[in-house]
Amino acid sequence: MEDRRNIILAVLLTGLILFGWPYVANMFFPTPPPAASSSATTASPAKPTGASSDGADFTTAAAPAKQIALPTALSAAPRVAVETPKLKGSINLEGARIDDLVLLAHREELSKKSPPVRLFAPSGTSNSYFARFGWTGNGATFPTDKTLWTASANKLTPSTPVSLTWTNPEGQSFEIKLSIDEHYMLTAEQRFSNAAGLPTANVAPFGIISRKGKPKDATKGGSIFTQIHIGPIGVFDGKPNYDWGYDQVAEAPDGKVSFATTGGWNGMTDKYWLAALIPDQKIPVKAEFKSQDGYNWANVRNAQLTAVDAGKSVAQTSRLFAGAKEFEELRAYTDKIGIPYLDYSIDWGWFWFIAIPFLTILLWLFDLFGNFGVAIIALTIIVRLFMYPVAQKQFASMAGMRAVQPKMKALQERYKDDKPKLQQEMMKLYQEEKINPLAGCLPILLQIPIFFALYKILMLTVEMRHQPFALWLKDLSAPDPLTPINLFGLLPFTPPAFLAIGILPILLGITMWLMQRLNPQPMDEVQKQVFAIMPWFLMFIMAPFAAGLQLYWVVSNLISIGQQKWLYSKHPILKEQMAKEEAEKKKAKA
């Protein structure tokens, strides 16, 4: 019993730490900027605007001092339209900026009338966020973010690539051939051609993402269990890096963090959206996160310059992902194109090995049923079927514990003043009766990683966003919206968040309480108190979490109750014993 009590307390404490520690740590123990990784190097201070020290406009020009309205910004320079099944927008020919993209498949709010999510916006607007490709080096006049490019066509679609060209006064030409697929991937073939009779030019292509400010839900980086990384992100030397938040980059020396790597990518992630620069995977590059004057940058450039003799040219292909983190598409880019860990731009956390297979199954079930709520219920049933042998052992342990309760009571009476002897006799009793009290806790321990894997799936996968179930549950990725505190919205006030307990959390508490009623009641007072508090404690804890997660837990509890009822029906002796215990309780109370 002592072991069981300790495990129960451990489970409770684990839950408290997993859910509560990130918030406590953020509030009372701000995380200092992490040390740069082994591949990181300290770079020279960044120039705030304009040309870099090697003569090229490698950074990006400062935004206009006065904020510009979006329509004004979109009409300020000639543009090339972008149209795909999932993206719509335009490319600014001034600076060859990809600065106008909306995600047609995802809306800002739950309402179908809500506008599509805007990912990129032009420089100078309130939510400036864009990407562009360029060159750095020496021996040439390089295009800047003010250069006006010439386009080969007026529309970029999956079937119609567009070439942007510019020739400097010396006759050296630059070209960016842009193509796009039907999802969120742009490919940029950058070509530099040196003019005949000119000295050798040394050039290196680069890509840059610029963002004004940071998202409201940005995290400080780092992913323990429940924290979702929103901020700078990249894959360097074959390893995903979630270590840096926007604030931490700003606090780094010179507001800059650099990584030397071959392969991988560099970008910025939101909860559901991603902008990532993907260089040629075989060429050593230098990647940076930068922050200055309220702006954030992620950039990638070749580590070495390439010498281009007169009359020669050099070309290099890189990519830009700009879109929603749809798992199947990200995985396809990883598997088919070879972009390492692009599917890990979703911060799966420690239980990635459970979360990824579960999401794959969940998406398959969604294709089958057409409703994510039904898919979650089906997934719960599948999980419980796999857990059935373990549940059987749990029940066997529970039944054994119930059967020996009279003997346990006798031991407690006999050795109430000798705890060591009591423990010794209890262990002896377990061995004689062939009972393993830990078996009763095994399903709970196994459920913990499954639960947190599902937490990650339901909280951060865009596939769950705005997905309805039935009745009042219009968004399974959001908390249950109805609460009896304001009579399910009939009373005109919004209760405080800690009191706004929805219907599903209440059902969760009730089903947990019912499960406990079917279990043997602990004899230890501490255990009794823990068991009594646990359902209602979890009801409050779970209330702010995604309704889909609560749905999983409620259905799982209902299956457990049904399973226990069925098993009791197969063992009438236990049922009789339960009735006897109940009668004894009533007698004791009387």
PDB file of N, CA and C in Angstrom, residues 130-198:
ATOM      1  N   PHE A 130       8.210  39.230 -44.374  1.00  0.00           N
ATOM      2  CA  PHE A 130       8.463  38.877 -45.775  1.00  0.00           C
ATOM      3  C   PHE A 130       9.791  38.142 -45.912  1.00  0.00           C
ATOM      4  N   ALA A 131      10.025  37.628 -47.117  1.00  0.00           N
ATOM      5  CA  ALA A 131      11.287  36.953 -47.430  1.00  0.00           C
ATOM      6  C   ALA A 131      11.793  37.467 -48.765  1.00  0.00           C
ATOM      7  N   ARG A 132      13.086  37.355 -48.968  1.00  0.00           N
ATOM      8  CA  ARG A 132      13.643  37.685 -50.273  1.00  0.00           C
ATOM      9  C   ARG A 132      14.975  36.978 -50.454  1.00  0.00           C
ATOM     10  N   PHE A 133      15.395  36.894 -51.714  1.00  0.00           N
ATOM     11  CA  PHE A 133      16.668  36.280 -52.058  1.00  0.00           C
ATOM     12  C   PHE A 133      17.585  37.348 -52.651  1.00  0.00           C
ATOM     13  N   GLY A 134      18.905  37.194 -52.422  1.00  0.00           N
ATOM     14  CA  GLY A 134      19.845  38.162 -52.943  1.00  0.00           C
ATOM     15  C   GLY A 134      21.244  37.577 -53.031  1.00  0.00           C
ATOM     16  N   TRP A 135      22.225  38.468 -53.223  1.00  0.00           N
ATOM     17  CA  TRP A 135      23.631  38.063 -53.313  1.00  0.00           C
ATOM     18  C   TRP A 135      24.471  38.940 -52.400  1.00  0.00           C
ATOM     19  N   THR A 136      25.558  38.376 -51.950  1.00  0.00           N
ATOM     20  CA  THR A 136      26.572  39.144 -51.247  1.00  0.00           C
ATOM     21  C   THR A 136      27.925  38.811 -51.869  1.00  0.00           C
ATOM     22  N   GLY A 137      28.959  39.589 -51.557  1.00  0.00           N
ATOM     23  CA  GLY A 137      30.279  39.299 -52.092  1.00  0.00           C
ATOM     24  C   GLY A 137      31.024  40.565 -52.455  1.00  0.00           C
ATOM     25  N   ASN A 138      31.908  40.494 -53.426  1.00  0.00           N
ATOM     26  CA  ASN A 138      32.659  41.656 -53.883  1.00  0.00           C
ATOM     27  C   ASN A 138      32.960  41.505 -55.372  1.00  0.00           C
ATOM     28  N   GLY A 139      33.310  42.622 -55.983  1.00  0.00           N
ATOM     29  CA  GLY A 139      33.606  42.599 -57.407  1.00  0.00           C
ATOM     30  C   GLY A 139      32.390  42.840 -58.271  1.00  0.00           C
ATOM     31  N   ALA A 140      31.312  43.279 -57.657  1.00  0.00           N
ATOM     32  CA  ALA A 140      30.095  43.547 -58.435  1.00  0.00           C
ATOM     33  C   ALA A 140      29.234  44.551 -57.689  1.00  0.00           C
ATOM     34  N   THR A 141      28.382  45.226 -58.416  1.00  0.00           N
ATOM     35  CA  THR A 141      27.340  46.039 -57.794  1.00  0.00           C
ATOM     36  C   THR A 141      26.122  45.142 -57.611  1.00  0.00           C
ATOM     37  N   PHE A 142      25.792  44.879 -56.378  1.00  0.00           N
ATOM     38  CA  PHE A 142      24.751  43.897 -56.107  1.00  0.00           C
ATOM     39  C   PHE A 142      23.375  44.567 -55.998  1.00  0.00           C
ATOM     40  N   PRO A 143      22.346  43.835 -56.326  1.00  0.00           N
ATOM     41  CA  PRO A 143      20.990  44.383 -56.144  1.00  0.00           C
ATOM     42  C   PRO A 143      20.698  44.569 -54.663  1.00  0.00           C
ATOM     43  N   THR A 144      19.916  45.580 -54.344  1.00  0.00           N
ATOM     44  CA  THR A 144      19.529  45.845 -52.957  1.00  0.00           C
ATOM     45  C   THR A 144      18.021  45.628 -52.816  1.00  0.00           C
ATOM     46  N   ASP A 145      17.537  45.912 -51.613  1.00  0.00           N
ATOM     47  CA  ASP A 145      16.094  45.748 -51.424  1.00  0.00           C
ATOM     48  C   ASP A 145      15.313  46.890 -52.078  1.00  0.00           C
ATOM     49  N   LYS A 146      16.030  47.853 -52.706  1.00  0.00           N
ATOM     50  CA  LYS A 146      15.355  48.910 -53.457  1.00  0.00           C
ATOM     51  C   LYS A 146      15.445  48.693 -54.957  1.00  0.00           C
ATOM     52  N   THR A 147      16.152  47.656 -55.361  1.00  0.00           N
ATOM     53  CA  THR A 147      16.319  47.388 -56.784  1.00  0.00           C
ATOM     54  C   THR A 147      14.986  47.005 -57.422  1.00  0.00           C
ATOM     55  N   LEU A 148      14.699  47.582 -58.561  1.00  0.00           N
ATOM     56  CA  LEU A 148      13.471  47.248 -59.280  1.00  0.00           C
ATOM     57  C   LEU A 148      13.785  46.176 -60.324  1.00  0.00           C
ATOM     58  N   TRP A 149      13.221  45.018 -60.153  1.00  0.00           N
ATOM     59  CA  TRP A 149      13.484  43.886 -61.021  1.00  0.00           C
ATOM     60  C   TRP A 149      12.471  43.859 -62.175  1.00  0.00           C
ATOM     61  N   THR A 150      12.867  43.123 -63.202  1.00  0.00           N
ATOM     62  CA  THR A 150      11.969  42.933 -64.341  1.00  0.00           C
ATOM     63  C   THR A 150      11.475  41.490 -64.329  1.00  0.00           C
ATOM     64  N   ALA A 151      10.166  41.316 -64.482  1.00  0.00           N
ATOM     65  CA  ALA A 151       9.584  39.979 -64.422  1.00  0.00           C
ATOM     66  C   ALA A 151       9.284  39.460 -65.827  1.00  0.00           C
ATOM     67  N   SER A 152       9.426  38.139 -65.984  1.00  0.00           N
ATOM     68  CA  SER A 152       9.156  37.529 -67.287  1.00  0.00           C
ATOM     69  C   SER A 152       7.661  37.290 -67.506  1.00  0.00           C
ATOM     70  N   ALA A 153       6.889  37.323 -66.456  1.00  0.00           N
ATOM     71  CA  ALA A 153       5.431  37.127 -66.561  1.00  0.00           C
ATOM     72  C   ALA A 153       4.787  37.857 -65.395  1.00  0.00           C
ATOM     73  N   ASN A 154       3.477  38.002 -65.449  1.00  0.00           N
ATOM     74  CA  ASN A 154       2.797  38.753 -64.386  1.00  0.00           C
ATOM     75  C   ASN A 154       2.103  37.861 -63.372  1.00  0.00           C
ATOM     76  N   LYS A 155       2.302  36.540 -63.485  1.00  0.00           N
ATOM     77  CA  LYS A 155       1.638  35.661 -62.519  1.00  0.00           C
ATOM     78  C   LYS A 155       2.492  34.413 -62.281  1.00  0.00           C
ATOM     79  N   LEU A 156       2.687  34.085 -61.003  1.00  0.00           N
ATOM     80  CA  LEU A 156       3.395  32.863 -60.610  1.00  0.00           C
ATOM     81  C   LEU A 156       2.370  31.833 -60.156  1.00  0.00           C
ATOM     82  N   THR A 157       2.334  30.711 -60.839  1.00  0.00           N
ATOM     83  CA  THR A 157       1.425  29.618 -60.486  1.00  0.00           C
ATOM     84  C   THR A 157       2.219  28.308 -60.527  1.00  0.00           C
ATOM     85  N   PRO A 158       1.649  27.192 -60.079  1.00  0.00           N
ATOM     86  CA  PRO A 158       2.384  25.924 -60.142  1.00  0.00           C
ATOM     87  C   PRO A 158       2.801  25.539 -61.561  1.00  0.00           C
ATOM     88  N   SER A 159       2.106  26.047 -62.554  1.00  0.00           N
ATOM     89  CA  SER A 159       2.443  25.690 -63.937  1.00  0.00           C
ATOM     90  C   SER A 159       3.177  26.794 -64.690  1.00  0.00           C
ATOM     91  N   THR A 160       3.332  27.956 -64.058  1.00  0.00           N
ATOM     92  CA  THR A 160       3.978  29.076 -64.760  1.00  0.00           C
ATOM     93  C   THR A 160       5.025  29.726 -63.864  1.00  0.00           C
ATOM     94  N   PRO A 161       6.282  29.246 -63.921  1.00  0.00           N
ATOM     95  CA  PRO A 161       7.351  29.915 -63.169  1.00  0.00           C
ATOM     96  C   PRO A 161       7.609  31.312 -63.720  1.00  0.00           C
ATOM     97  N   VAL A 162       8.249  32.110 -62.914  1.00  0.00           N
ATOM     98  CA  VAL A 162       8.536  33.497 -63.298  1.00  0.00           C
ATOM     99  C   VAL A 162      10.017  33.784 -63.037  1.00  0.00           C
ATOM    100  N   SER A 163      10.668  34.453 -63.983  1.00  0.00           N
ATOM    101  CA  SER A 163      12.057  34.867 -63.800  1.00  0.00           C
ATOM    102  C   SER A 163      12.124  36.361 -63.536  1.00  0.00           C
ATOM    103  N   LEU A 164      12.858  36.728 -62.492  1.00  0.00           N
ATOM    104  CA  LEU A 164      13.114  38.135 -62.187  1.00  0.00           C
ATOM    105  C   LEU A 164      14.555  38.427 -62.577  1.00  0.00           C
ATOM    106  N   THR A 165      14.777  39.472 -63.317  1.00  0.00           N
ATOM    107  CA  THR A 165      16.128  39.780 -63.785  1.00  0.00           C
ATOM    108  C   THR A 165      16.475  41.232 -63.505  1.00  0.00           C
ATOM    109  N   TRP A 166      17.780  41.458 -63.348  1.00  0.00           N
ATOM    110  CA  TRP A 166      18.299  42.825 -63.168  1.00  0.00           C
ATOM    111  C   TRP A 166      19.755  42.830 -63.608  1.00  0.00           C
ATOM    112  N   THR A 167      20.133  43.861 -64.323  1.00  0.00           N
ATOM    113  CA  THR A 167      21.514  44.011 -64.784  1.00  0.00           C
ATOM    114  C   THR A 167      22.090  45.298 -64.206  1.00  0.00           C
ATOM    115  N   ASN A 168      23.267  45.167 -63.598  1.00  0.00           N
ATOM    116  CA  ASN A 168      23.868  46.356 -62.965  1.00  0.00           C
ATOM    117  C   ASN A 168      24.557  47.236 -64.017  1.00  0.00           C
ATOM    118  N   PRO A 169      24.988  48.402 -63.631  1.00  0.00           N
ATOM    119  CA  PRO A 169      25.596  49.325 -64.614  1.00  0.00           C
ATOM    120  C   PRO A 169      26.824  48.739 -65.308  1.00  0.00           C
ATOM    121  N   GLU A 170      27.497  47.792 -64.670  1.00  0.00           N
ATOM    122  CA  GLU A 170      28.688  47.191 -65.283  1.00  0.00           C
ATOM    123  C   GLU A 170      28.348  46.106 -66.287  1.00  0.00           C
ATOM    124  N   GLY A 171      27.098  45.748 -66.385  1.00  0.00           N
ATOM    125  CA  GLY A 171      26.680  44.710 -67.317  1.00  0.00           C
ATOM    126  C   GLY A 171      26.603  43.326 -66.709  1.00  0.00           C
ATOM    127  N   GLN A 172      26.822  43.205 -65.432  1.00  0.00           N
ATOM    128  CA  GLN A 172      26.680  41.913 -64.757  1.00  0.00           C
ATOM    129  C   GLN A 172      25.199  41.684 -64.464  1.00  0.00           C
ATOM    130  N   SER A 173      24.743  40.482 -64.732  1.00  0.00           N
ATOM    131  CA  SER A 173      23.299  40.232 -64.621  1.00  0.00           C
ATOM    132  C   SER A 173      22.985  39.274 -63.469  1.00  0.00           C
ATOM    133  N   PHE A 174      21.810  39.491 -62.903  1.00  0.00           N
ATOM    134  CA  PHE A 174      21.307  38.683 -61.796  1.00  0.00           C
ATOM    135  C   PHE A 174      19.926  38.163 -62.184  1.00  0.00           C
ATOM    136  N   GLU A 175      19.679  36.927 -61.826  1.00  0.00           N
ATOM    137  CA  GLU A 175      18.380  36.330 -62.143  1.00  0.00           C
ATOM    138  C   GLU A 175      17.890  35.490 -60.970  1.00  0.00           C
ATOM    139  N   ILE A 176      16.602  35.585 -60.679  1.00  0.00           N
ATOM    140  CA  ILE A 176      15.951  34.709 -59.695  1.00  0.00           C
ATOM    141  C   ILE A 176      14.783  34.043 -60.403  1.00  0.00           C
ATOM    142  N   LYS A 177      14.944  32.763 -60.686  1.00  0.00           N
ATOM    143  CA  LYS A 177      13.854  32.030 -61.332  1.00  0.00           C
ATOM    144  C   LYS A 177      13.013  31.372 -60.245  1.00  0.00           C
ATOM    145  N   LEU A 178      11.781  31.863 -60.118  1.00  0.00           N
ATOM    146  CA  LEU A 178      10.893  31.389 -59.058  1.00  0.00           C
ATOM    147  C   LEU A 178       9.876  30.398 -59.614  1.00  0.00           C
ATOM    148  N   SER A 179       9.724  29.299 -58.911  1.00  0.00           N
ATOM    149  CA  SER A 179       8.640  28.368 -59.209  1.00  0.00           C
ATOM    150  C   SER A 179       7.957  28.006 -57.891  1.00  0.00           C
ATOM    151  N   ILE A 180       6.763  27.476 -57.972  1.00  0.00           N
ATOM    152  CA  ILE A 180       5.987  27.176 -56.755  1.00  0.00           C
ATOM    153  C   ILE A 180       5.180  25.910 -56.981  1.00  0.00           C
ATOM    154  N   ASP A 181       5.013  25.123 -55.936  1.00  0.00           N
ATOM    155  CA  ASP A 181       4.197  23.911 -56.073  1.00  0.00           C
ATOM    156  C   ASP A 181       2.744  24.208 -55.673  1.00  0.00           C
ATOM    157  N   GLU A 182       1.968  23.181 -55.524  1.00  0.00           N
ATOM    158  CA  GLU A 182       0.551  23.393 -55.215  1.00  0.00           C
ATOM    159  C   GLU A 182       0.300  23.577 -53.720  1.00  0.00           C
ATOM    160  N   HIS A 183       1.371  23.544 -52.950  1.00  0.00           N
ATOM    161  CA  HIS A 183       1.193  23.702 -51.503  1.00  0.00           C
ATOM    162  C   HIS A 183       1.870  25.001 -51.038  1.00  0.00           C
ATOM    163  N   TYR A 184       3.015  24.887 -50.352  1.00  0.00           N
ATOM    164  CA  TYR A 184       3.599  26.086 -49.754  1.00  0.00           C
ATOM    165  C   TYR A 184       5.086  26.242 -50.052  1.00  0.00           C
ATOM    166  N   MET A 185       5.600  25.582 -51.068  1.00  0.00           N
ATOM    167  CA  MET A 185       7.038  25.610 -51.305  1.00  0.00           C
ATOM    168  C   MET A 185       7.384  26.394 -52.564  1.00  0.00           C
ATOM    169  N   LEU A 186       8.222  27.423 -52.384  1.00  0.00           N
ATOM    170  CA  LEU A 186       8.764  28.166 -53.510  1.00  0.00           C
ATOM    171  C   LEU A 186      10.208  27.715 -53.729  1.00  0.00           C
ATOM    172  N   THR A 187      10.579  27.601 -54.988  1.00  0.00           N
ATOM    173  CA  THR A 187      11.957  27.269 -55.347  1.00  0.00           C
ATOM    174  C   THR A 187      12.567  28.447 -56.083  1.00  0.00           C
ATOM    175  N   ALA A 188      13.776  28.823 -55.637  1.00  0.00           N
ATOM    176  CA  ALA A 188      14.449  29.980 -56.241  1.00  0.00           C
ATOM    177  C   ALA A 188      15.786  29.525 -56.803  1.00  0.00           C
ATOM    178  N   GLU A 189      15.927  29.620 -58.128  1.00  0.00           N
ATOM    179  CA  GLU A 189      17.216  29.358 -58.759  1.00  0.00           C
ATOM    180  C   GLU A 189      17.878  30.710 -58.998  1.00  0.00           C
ATOM    181  N   GLN A 190      18.929  30.963 -58.243  1.00  0.00           N
ATOM    182  CA  GLN A 190      19.612  32.249 -58.314  1.00  0.00           C
ATOM    183  C   GLN A 190      20.837  32.108 -59.230  1.00  0.00           C
ATOM    184  N   ARG A 191      20.930  32.996 -60.197  1.00  0.00           N
ATOM    185  CA  ARG A 191      22.037  32.935 -61.160  1.00  0.00           C
ATOM    186  C   ARG A 191      22.719  34.302 -61.251  1.00  0.00           C
ATOM    187  N   PHE A 192      24.056  34.264 -61.233  1.00  0.00           N
ATOM    188  CA  PHE A 192      24.854  35.477 -61.446  1.00  0.00           C
ATOM    189  C   PHE A 192      25.734  35.257 -62.666  1.00  0.00           C
ATOM    190  N   SER A 193      25.732  36.207 -63.574  1.00  0.00           N
ATOM    191  CA  SER A 193      26.545  36.108 -64.787  1.00  0.00           C
ATOM    192  C   SER A 193      27.478  37.305 -64.849  1.00  0.00           C
ATOM    193  N   ASN A 194      28.768  37.016 -64.866  1.00  0.00           N
ATOM    194  CA  ASN A 194      29.743  38.101 -64.961  1.00  0.00           C
ATOM    195  C   ASN A 194      29.883  38.523 -66.424  1.00  0.00           C
ATOM    196  N   ALA A 195      30.078  39.784 -66.618  1.00  0.00           N
ATOM    197  CA  ALA A 195      30.178  40.294 -67.999  1.00  0.00           C
ATOM    198  C   ALA A 195      31.591  40.075 -68.535  1.00  0.00           C
ATOM    199  N   ALA A 196      31.671  39.942 -69.828  1.00  0.00           N
ATOM    200  CA  ALA A 196      32.974  39.751 -70.473  1.00  0.00           C
ATOM    201  C   ALA A 196      33.847  40.980 -70.259  1.00  0.00           C
ATOM    202  N   GLY A 197      35.121  40.751 -70.015  1.00  0.00           N
ATOM    203  CA  GLY A 197      36.062  41.837 -69.872  1.00  0.00           C
ATOM    204  C   GLY A 197      36.152  42.429 -68.480  1.00  0.00           C
ATOM    205  N   LEU A 198      35.315  41.957 -67.546  1.00  0.00           N
ATOM    206  CA  LEU A 198      35.355  42.489 -66.182  1.00  0.00           C
ATOM    207  C   LEU A 198      36.204  41.576 -65.290  1.00  0.00           C
TER     208      LEU A 198
END
